[in-house]
Amino acid sequence: MADATPPLTPLSLGMLLGRIEHEWATRKKIFDLPTARFWAPDPEIDLGFDFLGRRCATPIGPAAGPHSQLAENIVLSWLGGSRLFELKTVQIIDDLEIARPCIDMQTIGYNIEWSQELTVPQSLTEYTKASMLLEILREWEPIQEFVSADPGPHVFDMSVGYDLAGISSEKVSSFIRGMRNAGAEIDALRPELTGSWARFADRDFNTALSDTLTLSTFHGCPPEEIESITKHLIDEHELDVIVKLNPTLLGYETVAGIVNDELGYTDVSVKESAFAEDLQFERGIELIGELNDYAKARGRRFGIKLTNTLVVDNQKQWMPDETMYLSGAPLHVLAMTLLDTLSTALPGQLDVPGSDGDIMVSFSAGITKDNLADSIAAGVNPATVCSDLLKPGGYGRLKPMLKALTTEISESGHTDLITWKADRQAQAAAAGFSSTAAQHVADIRGEGIEAYHLRGNEKLPRAVDHELEMFGCVACNFCVTVCPNDAFFSIKSPQDHIEGRQQYLLLTELCNECGNCMTFCPEDGDPAQIKPRLYTEPSLFAGRTGQGFLLDDAGVVIGSRLDGAQADGAEASALVQELLSGEAGLPLALAAAAAAGAEATPEAGTDA
Ligand SMILES: Cc1cc2nc3c(=O)[nH]c(=O)nc-3n(C[C@H](O)[C@H](O)[C@H](O)COP(=O)(O)O)c2cc1C
């Protein structure tokens, strides 16, 4: 691991478009996602739902986290079939030092991440770029046969934290205003639409990027401020608001009982002190009803989201902090139990089958291909995903999820989510359950417990007894797919003189050294440090330590720095150059991006 937290350096819009064009021409991929993993809706089955009154063509998308931070991440999610994007949480403190590694998805899920790694203005630029890219891709002829001529509507949902002072600050307020009307941001980016993209330069892009917001009540968010923050967001910004709740709402005894005793995670130490500091169940029940009434009285919508991660002691010590945040399979059981408990405690108030109120329930907790249909049947809208997308396959795991859901609906003789859900609710009632949520909880805490129990989640990623080297490896492609930022790319090896079928290289500016590739790499070593680290920015190359190769605008290696452990510098540079000069080559069109950047205003061109 490098000694300092590396800054995440977004690619400019021009660079992203150049990468799309170049990858399509040379690899038939976009940001390393092959067309086989693009989602095209089945015209016979409507997976659409209303997100606080806005139409979304599918009920899945990335949860606030590493998959909804950079523009390319949002594009990758969309290509995979996401239509609801809970954007990475924005907060006033935007220069946090995050310890590394910060993501551990070896078995279930743990992280020590702490909201966005970009500055607040950079986040606005990223979300604007993402929105423009999606509009462009919807009309980009080459991919239409793979995503369909009508990929359906999507929604960007903002996320902010963590206290009233920060959220009402000018910094965060101007971010929210910018998301509500991104006209100026879009105009600043227009000059980057050059070359074959120039026909979009005068396009009437959607300027209202988002008018819904999920409040993250995590990282010390004072529970007594949830009410005032929600009212502030409704009154000051006229937003529809979702409050993201924490599993602590279930109480320590219940949570520890489920995690340690029922699910067998005896090594997980649930942090008891976090429960006293968080929102308490009785107050939570009152607050949900009060805030829904408050929103309705002002013509706005209100929802809840279940749940954020669970605070646990860091007993693994693979990541550096004292506390870590648990996600994945066991969280699914907690969040579904919370859904069932809340819908019983709030009769007729939640918008879930068997309750039929108007408070929408969004969800993120251990969603996988295997439980998506049951979760949607339980009434969650949408089911957002984080941990599962950090496993091998990455964004490519979205399409199988949607396929499984589509199959379930069509095999039960339905053509849309609404009638299918009503049918599932009738079946649950006939089986003696109060709701589909209650039925799902009975299953995952009963006969279906294996997928959530320690026994079903203790298998470690595959390992081979070999030191990872700069060139050559088992070529499993995991470093490409598990990276939420698509920082890795591969090039087929030249015939004779380099070991291995594929060579893997890193676009260093996109790597934040989260550690996820190291977890899944079967060989011994950190791919983000060992594979050739390419830089396009001279100042970043100069400012960082460790091996690296600086490229000029023509993609030529003009500088290199080798660690003592690596082979001869000149030889390594020559090999990198040979790979980049091959047919597939560097997936960036640096010269075109540089030209577009020169035309763009400084604000738009230097969002890195
Ligand atoms: C690496 C990582 C970063 C996350 N960052 C945020 C965040 O910025 N804001 C937030 O509200 N939740 C954040 N979360 C929580 C997720 O949005 C999600 O609620 C949680 O991980 C449960 O879903 P999962 O089991 O599918 O991972 C993060 C989770 C992970 C694993």
Tab-separated table of N, CA and C in Angstrom, residues 222-280:
chain	number	residue	atom	x	y	z
A	222	PRO	N	-26.502	13.093	14.203
A	222	PRO	CA	-27.258	13.171	15.468
A	222	PRO	C	-28.712	12.764	15.224
A	223	PRO	N	-29.212	11.735	15.956
A	223	PRO	CA	-30.573	11.251	15.679
A	223	PRO	C	-31.628	12.341	15.861
A	224	GLU	N	-31.359	13.288	16.784
A	224	GLU	CA	-32.350	14.346	17.020
A	224	GLU	C	-32.383	15.348	15.875
A	225	GLU	N	-31.414	15.231	14.960
A	225	GLU	CA	-31.401	16.169	13.825
A	225	GLU	C	-32.076	15.604	12.575
A	226	ILE	N	-32.445	14.330	12.585
A	226	ILE	CA	-33.031	13.724	11.381
A	226	ILE	C	-34.284	14.501	10.967
A	227	GLU	N	-35.071	14.846	11.981
A	227	GLU	CA	-36.313	15.576	11.707
A	227	GLU	C	-36.014	16.936	11.074
A	228	SER	N	-35.112	17.696	11.716
A	228	SER	CA	-34.856	19.059	11.205
A	228	SER	C	-34.162	19.007	9.836
A	229	ILE	N	-33.307	18.024	9.613
A	229	ILE	CA	-32.644	17.938	8.297
A	229	ILE	C	-33.692	17.633	7.232
A	230	THR	N	-34.571	16.672	7.519
A	230	THR	CA	-35.588	16.299	6.526
A	230	THR	C	-36.480	17.493	6.209
A	231	LYS	N	-36.900	18.205	7.243
A	231	LYS	CA	-37.767	19.377	7.014
A	231	LYS	C	-37.012	20.447	6.224
A	232	HIS	N	-35.746	20.621	6.560
A	232	HIS	CA	-34.924	21.598	5.822
A	232	HIS	C	-34.872	21.224	4.331
A	233	LEU	N	-34.668	19.963	4.049
A	233	LEU	CA	-34.540	19.531	2.638
A	233	LEU	C	-35.867	19.708	1.891
A	234	ILE	N	-36.971	19.458	2.597
A	234	ILE	CA	-38.293	19.630	1.983
A	234	ILE	C	-38.585	21.120	1.768
A	235	ASP	N	-38.341	21.914	2.813
A	235	ASP	CA	-38.725	23.334	2.749
A	235	ASP	C	-37.772	24.150	1.889
A	236	GLU	N	-36.498	23.958	2.121
A	236	GLU	CA	-35.498	24.807	1.477
A	236	GLU	C	-35.253	24.386	0.023
A	237	HIS	N	-35.300	23.082	-0.240
A	237	HIS	CA	-34.930	22.611	-1.578
A	237	HIS	C	-36.073	21.931	-2.332
A	238	GLU	N	-37.236	21.865	-1.708
A	238	GLU	CA	-38.420	21.259	-2.333
A	238	GLU	C	-38.127	19.868	-2.885
A	239	LEU	N	-37.500	19.070	-2.041
A	239	LEU	CA	-37.135	17.715	-2.465
A	239	LEU	C	-38.083	16.687	-1.868
A	240	ASP	N	-38.230	15.554	-2.533
A	240	ASP	CA	-38.824	14.382	-1.908
A	240	ASP	C	-37.673	13.682	-1.191
A	241	VAL	N	-37.920	13.259	0.033
A	241	VAL	CA	-36.805	12.805	0.872
A	241	VAL	C	-37.020	11.379	1.381
A	242	ILE	N	-35.924	10.635	1.360
A	242	ILE	CA	-35.901	9.296	1.956
A	242	ILE	C	-34.923	9.348	3.125
A	243	VAL	N	-35.303	8.770	4.247
A	243	VAL	CA	-34.352	8.687	5.360
A	243	VAL	C	-33.797	7.269	5.396
A	244	LYS	N	-32.470	7.195	5.272
A	244	LYS	CA	-31.816	5.872	5.283
A	244	LYS	C	-31.564	5.483	6.736
A	245	LEU	N	-32.197	4.422	7.158
A	245	LEU	CA	-32.121	4.002	8.547
A	245	LEU	C	-31.019	2.970	8.740
A	246	ASN	N	-30.692	2.751	9.987
A	246	ASN	CA	-29.581	1.849	10.310
A	246	ASN	C	-30.100	0.584	10.985
A	247	PRO	N	-29.376	-0.512	10.878
A	247	PRO	CA	-29.873	-1.752	11.495
A	247	PRO	C	-29.952	-1.660	13.011
A	248	THR	N	-29.291	-0.642	13.588
A	248	THR	CA	-29.338	-0.448	15.047
A	248	THR	C	-30.766	-0.254	15.554
A	249	LEU	N	-31.671	0.135	14.656
A	249	LEU	CA	-33.067	0.358	15.039
A	249	LEU	C	-33.688	-0.901	15.658
A	250	LEU	N	-33.149	-2.062	15.308
A	250	LEU	CA	-33.684	-3.317	15.846
A	250	LEU	C	-33.290	-3.532	17.304
A	251	GLY	N	-32.313	-2.775	17.788
A	251	GLY	CA	-31.839	-2.959	19.163
A	251	GLY	C	-30.701	-3.972	19.223
A	252	TYR	N	-29.825	-3.755	20.201
A	252	TYR	CA	-28.609	-4.578	20.286
A	252	TYR	C	-28.916	-6.069	20.453
A	253	GLU	N	-29.848	-6.375	21.352
A	253	GLU	CA	-30.103	-7.805	21.647
A	253	GLU	C	-30.526	-8.545	20.380
A	254	THR	N	-31.454	-7.935	19.644
A	254	THR	CA	-31.955	-8.598	18.434
A	254	THR	C	-30.841	-8.742	17.398
A	255	VAL	N	-30.094	-7.654	17.190
A	255	VAL	CA	-29.049	-7.687	16.161
A	255	VAL	C	-27.970	-8.717	16.514
A	256	ALA	N	-27.464	-8.641	17.741
A	256	ALA	CA	-26.411	-9.586	18.142
A	256	ALA	C	-26.959	-11.018	18.116
A	257	GLY	N	-28.224	-11.167	18.526
A	257	GLY	CA	-28.837	-12.504	18.521
A	257	GLY	C	-28.878	-13.083	17.115
A	258	ILE	N	-29.266	-12.258	16.144
A	258	ILE	CA	-29.353	-12.751	14.768
A	258	ILE	C	-27.951	-13.025	14.208
A	259	VAL	N	-27.055	-12.040	14.358
A	259	VAL	CA	-25.730	-12.163	13.720
A	259	VAL	C	-24.908	-13.270	14.383
A	260	ASN	N	-24.810	-13.232	15.694
A	260	ASN	CA	-23.923	-14.180	16.381
A	260	ASN	C	-24.561	-15.558	16.559
A	261	ASP	N	-25.804	-15.583	17.041
A	261	ASP	CA	-26.395	-16.870	17.409
A	261	ASP	C	-27.071	-17.557	16.227
A	262	GLU	N	-28.032	-16.834	15.601
A	262	GLU	CA	-28.772	-17.493	14.508
A	262	GLU	C	-27.901	-17.751	13.296
A	263	LEU	N	-27.121	-16.720	12.904
A	263	LEU	CA	-26.354	-16.843	11.654
A	263	LEU	C	-24.940	-17.375	11.893
A	264	GLY	N	-24.547	-17.499	13.130
A	264	GLY	CA	-23.286	-18.180	13.437
A	264	GLY	C	-22.018	-17.360	13.267
A	265	TYR	N	-22.143	-16.049	13.103
A	265	TYR	CA	-20.927	-15.221	12.946
A	265	TYR	C	-20.366	-14.900	14.333
A	266	THR	N	-19.793	-15.918	14.961
A	266	THR	CA	-19.310	-15.728	16.334
A	266	THR	C	-18.100	-14.793	16.366
A	267	ASP	N	-17.440	-14.611	15.218
A	267	ASP	CA	-16.272	-13.723	15.182
A	267	ASP	C	-16.673	-12.254	14.991
A	268	VAL	N	-17.944	-11.981	14.765
A	268	VAL	CA	-18.365	-10.584	14.569
A	268	VAL	C	-18.752	-9.989	15.920
A	269	SER	N	-18.108	-8.880	16.267
A	269	SER	CA	-18.417	-8.229	17.529
A	269	SER	C	-19.231	-6.964	17.241
A	270	VAL	N	-20.543	-7.078	17.421
A	270	VAL	CA	-21.445	-5.959	17.133
A	270	VAL	C	-21.153	-4.840	18.136
A	271	LYS	N	-20.973	-3.623	17.654
A	271	LYS	CA	-20.553	-2.522	18.537
A	271	LYS	C	-21.748	-1.993	19.322
A	272	GLU	N	-21.831	-2.360	20.590
A	272	GLU	CA	-23.010	-2.029	21.396
A	272	GLU	C	-23.173	-0.518	21.565
A	273	SER	N	-22.044	0.199	21.675
A	273	SER	CA	-22.145	1.654	21.930
A	273	SER	C	-22.840	2.379	20.778
A	274	ALA	N	-22.756	1.825	19.570
A	274	ALA	CA	-23.382	2.485	18.409
A	274	ALA	C	-24.900	2.512	18.542
A	275	PHE	N	-25.449	1.574	19.316
A	275	PHE	CA	-26.910	1.488	19.428
A	275	PHE	C	-27.467	2.620	20.268
A	276	ALA	N	-26.756	2.955	21.351
A	276	ALA	CA	-27.239	4.014	22.237
A	276	ALA	C	-27.168	5.363	21.532
A	277	GLU	N	-26.174	5.523	20.655
A	277	GLU	CA	-25.981	6.818	19.977
A	277	GLU	C	-26.942	7.006	18.812
A	278	ASP	N	-27.581	5.923	18.348
A	278	ASP	CA	-28.401	5.987	17.133
A	278	ASP	C	-29.882	6.190	17.469
A	279	LEU	N	-30.665	6.384	16.411
A	279	LEU	CA	-32.115	6.547	16.566
A	279	LEU	C	-32.715	5.307	17.251
A	280	GLN	N	-33.603	5.547	18.248
A	280	GLN	CA	-34.235	4.436	18.965
A	280	GLN	C	-35.551	4.058	18.286
